[in-house]
CSV table of C-alpha atoms in Angstrom, one decimal:
chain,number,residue,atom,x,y,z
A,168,UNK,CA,-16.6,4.1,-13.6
A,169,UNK,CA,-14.5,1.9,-11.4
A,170,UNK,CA,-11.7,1.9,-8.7
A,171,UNK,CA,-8.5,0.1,-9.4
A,172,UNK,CA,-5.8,-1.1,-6.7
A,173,UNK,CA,-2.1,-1.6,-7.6
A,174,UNK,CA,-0.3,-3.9,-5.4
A,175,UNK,CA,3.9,-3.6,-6.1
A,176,UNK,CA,7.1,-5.2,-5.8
A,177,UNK,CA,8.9,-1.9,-4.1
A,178,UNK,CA,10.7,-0.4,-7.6
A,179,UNK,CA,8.9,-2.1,-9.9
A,180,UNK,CA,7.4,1.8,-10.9
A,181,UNK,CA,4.0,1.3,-9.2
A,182,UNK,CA,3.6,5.3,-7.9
A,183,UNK,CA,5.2,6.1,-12.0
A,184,UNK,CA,2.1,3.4,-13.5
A,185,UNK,CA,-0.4,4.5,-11.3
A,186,UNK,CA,-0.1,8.3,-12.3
A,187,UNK,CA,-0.1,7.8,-15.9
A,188,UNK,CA,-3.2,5.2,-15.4
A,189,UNK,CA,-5.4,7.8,-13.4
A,190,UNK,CA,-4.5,10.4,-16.1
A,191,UNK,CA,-5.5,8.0,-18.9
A,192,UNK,CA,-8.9,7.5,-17.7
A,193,UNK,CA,-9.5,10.6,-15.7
A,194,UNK,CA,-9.5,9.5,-12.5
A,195,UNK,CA,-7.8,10.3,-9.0
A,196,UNK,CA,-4.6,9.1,-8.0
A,197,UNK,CA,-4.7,8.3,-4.4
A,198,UNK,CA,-1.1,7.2,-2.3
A,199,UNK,CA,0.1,10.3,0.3
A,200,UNK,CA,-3.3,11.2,1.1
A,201,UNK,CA,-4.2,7.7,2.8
A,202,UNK,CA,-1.9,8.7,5.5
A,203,UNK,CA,-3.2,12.2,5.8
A,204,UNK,CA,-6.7,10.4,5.7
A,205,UNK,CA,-5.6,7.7,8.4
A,206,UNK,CA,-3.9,10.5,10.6
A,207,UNK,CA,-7.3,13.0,10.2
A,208,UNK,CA,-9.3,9.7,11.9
A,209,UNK,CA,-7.0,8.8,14.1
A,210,UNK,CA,-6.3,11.8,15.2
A,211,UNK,CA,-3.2,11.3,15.5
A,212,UNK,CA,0.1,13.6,13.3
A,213,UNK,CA,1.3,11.7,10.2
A,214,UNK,CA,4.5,11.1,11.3
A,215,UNK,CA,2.9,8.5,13.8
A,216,UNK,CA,1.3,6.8,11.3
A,217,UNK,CA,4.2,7.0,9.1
A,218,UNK,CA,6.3,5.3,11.4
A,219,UNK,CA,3.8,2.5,12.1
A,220,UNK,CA,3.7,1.9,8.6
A,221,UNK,CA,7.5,2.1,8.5
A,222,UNK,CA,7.7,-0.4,11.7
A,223,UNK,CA,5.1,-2.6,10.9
A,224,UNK,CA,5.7,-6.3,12.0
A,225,UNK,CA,9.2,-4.6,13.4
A,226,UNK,CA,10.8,-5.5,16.9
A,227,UNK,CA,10.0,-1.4,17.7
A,228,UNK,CA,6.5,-1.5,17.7
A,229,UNK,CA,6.2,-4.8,19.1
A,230,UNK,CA,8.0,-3.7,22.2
A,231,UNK,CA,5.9,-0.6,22.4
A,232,UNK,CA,2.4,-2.6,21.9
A,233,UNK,CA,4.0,-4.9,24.9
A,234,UNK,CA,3.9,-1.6,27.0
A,235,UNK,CA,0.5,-0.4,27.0
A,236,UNK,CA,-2.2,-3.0,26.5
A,237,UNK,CA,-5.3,-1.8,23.9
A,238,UNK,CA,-7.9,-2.3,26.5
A,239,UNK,CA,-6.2,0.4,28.8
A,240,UNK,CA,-5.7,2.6,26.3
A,241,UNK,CA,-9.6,2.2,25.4
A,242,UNK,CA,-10.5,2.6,28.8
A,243,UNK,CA,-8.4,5.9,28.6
A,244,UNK,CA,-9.7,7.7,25.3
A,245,UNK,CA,-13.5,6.4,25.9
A,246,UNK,CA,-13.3,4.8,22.5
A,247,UNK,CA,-11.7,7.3,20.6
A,248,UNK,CA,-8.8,8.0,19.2
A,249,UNK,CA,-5.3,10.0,19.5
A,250,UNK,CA,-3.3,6.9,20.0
A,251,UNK,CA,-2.4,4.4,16.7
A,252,UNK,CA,-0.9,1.0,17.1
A,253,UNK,CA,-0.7,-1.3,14.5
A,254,UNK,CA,-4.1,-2.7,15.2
A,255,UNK,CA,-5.8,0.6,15.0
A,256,UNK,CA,-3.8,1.1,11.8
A,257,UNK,CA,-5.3,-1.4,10.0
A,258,UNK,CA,-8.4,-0.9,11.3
A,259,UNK,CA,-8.9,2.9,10.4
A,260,UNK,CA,-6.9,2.3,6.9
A,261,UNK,CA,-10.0,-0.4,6.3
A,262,UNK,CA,-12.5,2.7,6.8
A,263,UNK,CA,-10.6,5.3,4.9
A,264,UNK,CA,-10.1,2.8,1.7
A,265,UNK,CA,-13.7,1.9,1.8
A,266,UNK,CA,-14.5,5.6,2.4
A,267,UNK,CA,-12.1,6.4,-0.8
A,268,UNK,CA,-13.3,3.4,-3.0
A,269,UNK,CA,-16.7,5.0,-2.4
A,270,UNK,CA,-16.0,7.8,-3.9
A,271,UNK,CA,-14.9,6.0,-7.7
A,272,UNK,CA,-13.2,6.6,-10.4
A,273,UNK,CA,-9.7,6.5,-8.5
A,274,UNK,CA,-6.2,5.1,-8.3
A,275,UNK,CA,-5.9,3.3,-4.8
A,276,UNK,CA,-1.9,2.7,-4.5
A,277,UNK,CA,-0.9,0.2,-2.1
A,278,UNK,CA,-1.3,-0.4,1.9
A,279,UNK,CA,-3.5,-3.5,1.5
A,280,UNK,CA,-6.2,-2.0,-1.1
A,281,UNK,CA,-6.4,-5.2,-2.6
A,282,UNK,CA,-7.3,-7.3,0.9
A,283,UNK,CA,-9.9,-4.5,1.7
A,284,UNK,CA,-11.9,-4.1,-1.5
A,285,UNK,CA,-11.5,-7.8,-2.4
A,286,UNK,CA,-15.1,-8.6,-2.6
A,287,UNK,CA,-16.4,-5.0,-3.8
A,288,UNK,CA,-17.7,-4.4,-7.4
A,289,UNK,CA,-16.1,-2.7,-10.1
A,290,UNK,CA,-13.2,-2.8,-8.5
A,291,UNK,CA,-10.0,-4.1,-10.7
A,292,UNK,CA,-7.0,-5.3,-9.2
A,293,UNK,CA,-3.6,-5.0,-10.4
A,294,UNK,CA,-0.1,-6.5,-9.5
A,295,UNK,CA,3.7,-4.9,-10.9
A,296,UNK,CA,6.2,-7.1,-10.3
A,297,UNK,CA,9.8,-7.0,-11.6
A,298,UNK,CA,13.2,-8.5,-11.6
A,299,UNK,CA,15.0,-7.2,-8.5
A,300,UNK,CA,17.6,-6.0,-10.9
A,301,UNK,CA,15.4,-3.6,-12.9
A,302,UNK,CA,14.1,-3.1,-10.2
A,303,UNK,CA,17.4,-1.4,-8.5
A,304,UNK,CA,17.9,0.2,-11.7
A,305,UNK,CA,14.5,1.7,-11.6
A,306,UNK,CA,15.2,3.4,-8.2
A,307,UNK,CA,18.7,4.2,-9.5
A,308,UNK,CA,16.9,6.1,-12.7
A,309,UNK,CA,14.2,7.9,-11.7
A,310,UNK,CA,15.0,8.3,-7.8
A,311,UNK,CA,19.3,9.4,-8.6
A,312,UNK,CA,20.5,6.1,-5.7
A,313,UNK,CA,23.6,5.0,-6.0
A,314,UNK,CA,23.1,1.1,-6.7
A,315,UNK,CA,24.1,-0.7,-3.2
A,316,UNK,CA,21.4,2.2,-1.5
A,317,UNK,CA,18.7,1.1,-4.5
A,318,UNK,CA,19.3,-2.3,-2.9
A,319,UNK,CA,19.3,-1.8,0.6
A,320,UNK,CA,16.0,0.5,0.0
A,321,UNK,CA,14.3,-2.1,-1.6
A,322,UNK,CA,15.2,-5.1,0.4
A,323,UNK,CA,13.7,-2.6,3.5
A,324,UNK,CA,10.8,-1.9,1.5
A,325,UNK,CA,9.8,-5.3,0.7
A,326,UNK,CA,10.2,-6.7,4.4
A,327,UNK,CA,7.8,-3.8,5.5
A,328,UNK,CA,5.4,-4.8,2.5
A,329,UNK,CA,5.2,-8.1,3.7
A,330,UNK,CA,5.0,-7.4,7.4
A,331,UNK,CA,1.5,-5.1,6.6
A,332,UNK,CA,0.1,-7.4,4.3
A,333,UNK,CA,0.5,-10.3,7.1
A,334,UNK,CA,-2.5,-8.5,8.9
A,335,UNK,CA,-4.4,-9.1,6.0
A,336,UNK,CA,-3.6,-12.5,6.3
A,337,UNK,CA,-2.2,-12.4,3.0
A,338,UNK,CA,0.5,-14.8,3.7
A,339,UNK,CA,0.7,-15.6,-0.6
A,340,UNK,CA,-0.3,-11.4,-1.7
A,341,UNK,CA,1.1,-12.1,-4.4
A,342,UNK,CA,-0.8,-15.3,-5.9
A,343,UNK,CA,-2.1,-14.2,-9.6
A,344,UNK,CA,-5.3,-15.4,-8.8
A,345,UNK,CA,-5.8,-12.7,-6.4
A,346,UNK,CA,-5.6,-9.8,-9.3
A,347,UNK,CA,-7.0,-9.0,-12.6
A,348,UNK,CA,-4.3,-8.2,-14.0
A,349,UNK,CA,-0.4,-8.9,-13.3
A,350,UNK,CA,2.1,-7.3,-15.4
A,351,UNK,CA,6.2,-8.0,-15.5
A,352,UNK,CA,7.9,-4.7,-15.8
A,353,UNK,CA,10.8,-6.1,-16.6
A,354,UNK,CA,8.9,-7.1,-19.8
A,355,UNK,CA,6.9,-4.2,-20.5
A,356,UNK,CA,7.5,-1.1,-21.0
A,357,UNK,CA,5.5,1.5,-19.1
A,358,UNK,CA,3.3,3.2,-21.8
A,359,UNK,CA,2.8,-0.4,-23.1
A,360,UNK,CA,1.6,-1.2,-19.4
A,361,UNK,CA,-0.8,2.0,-19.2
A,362,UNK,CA,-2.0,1.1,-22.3
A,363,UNK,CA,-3.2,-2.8,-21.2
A,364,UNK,CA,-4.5,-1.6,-18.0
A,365,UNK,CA,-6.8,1.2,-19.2
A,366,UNK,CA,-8.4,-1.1,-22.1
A,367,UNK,CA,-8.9,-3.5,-19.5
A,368,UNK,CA,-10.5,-1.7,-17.6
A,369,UNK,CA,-12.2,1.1,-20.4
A,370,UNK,CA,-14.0,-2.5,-21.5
């Protein structure tokens, strides 16, 4: 019984590990439904919180945040929602995780899982990182890119990575000493991975 994060280098076959790990021990696989959790207590459609997550640390959603102050905004909803802004973002992903993590025997991929549930219980944390080469080729294999799209994908998806985890104040996210467990894709084949992680974590 446990919860396990899995924090990624973008390509290094994080969504592809995490699947295969849930199914190995029997437990949930959580990644798309964050955002539909997120959008559901926000109340807000999931294509806004999409593109926060998409914008995040960008000079789009700084501009809009410039617009409208929070505290106006509070004073229009009366404390609720129906508006997201970064702030709120990270603030109602911090509920849904715990809410999620609560739950057990799940998957959590991404979005800062590691920041959130750092201090919880019987919860193990994993790191995938890869050369940016296998990386490109991983997108190129099991996503059909051409290789200069792989690249540019991955270069986009890292920046955005970074810019989230900043509001964690996880300037270093990807220290060892912050996971259980760190595994170089480029160095270990997939089943092989599966295989570490769930004895890990089966002991």
């Amino acid at each position: 019984m446990a919860v396990i994060t899995i924090s990624r280098q973008f390509g290094a076959g994080g969504k592809t590990l995490g699947g295969k790990i849930a199914k190995c021990l029997g437990y949930a696989f959580v990644d798309e439904e964050i955002i539909e959790k997120v959008a559901e207590r926000a109340q807000v459609s999931t294509n806004w919180v999409q593109s926060v997550e998409n914008e995040a640390g960008g000079w789009l959603m700084n501009f809009i945040n410039s617009l409208v102050s929070k505290s106006f905004m509070e004073r229009i909803l009366n404390g609720s929602k129906g508006y997201i802004d970064e702030d709120v973002y990270v603030q109602t992903l911090r509920e849904v995780i715990h809410q999620i993590a609560e739950q057990d025997n799940c998957v959590i991929l991404g979005r800062g899982g590691q920041f959130i549930l750092k201090d919880q219980k019987n919860v193990f944390h994993l790191l995938l990182v890869a050369e940016k080469e296998d990386r490109i080729k991983f997108m190129e294999t099991h996503y059909s890119m051409p290789p200069t799209q792989a690249k540019n994908i991955i270069n986009i998806h890292d920046k955005r990575r970074y810019n989230l985890l900043r509001r964690f104040e996880a300037e270093n996210y990807e220290q060892a000493s912050l996971y259980d467990l760190v595994i170089n894709m480029s160095k270990t084949p997939v089943d092989k991975a599966v295989d570490i992680a769930c004895k890990m974590i089966s002991r």
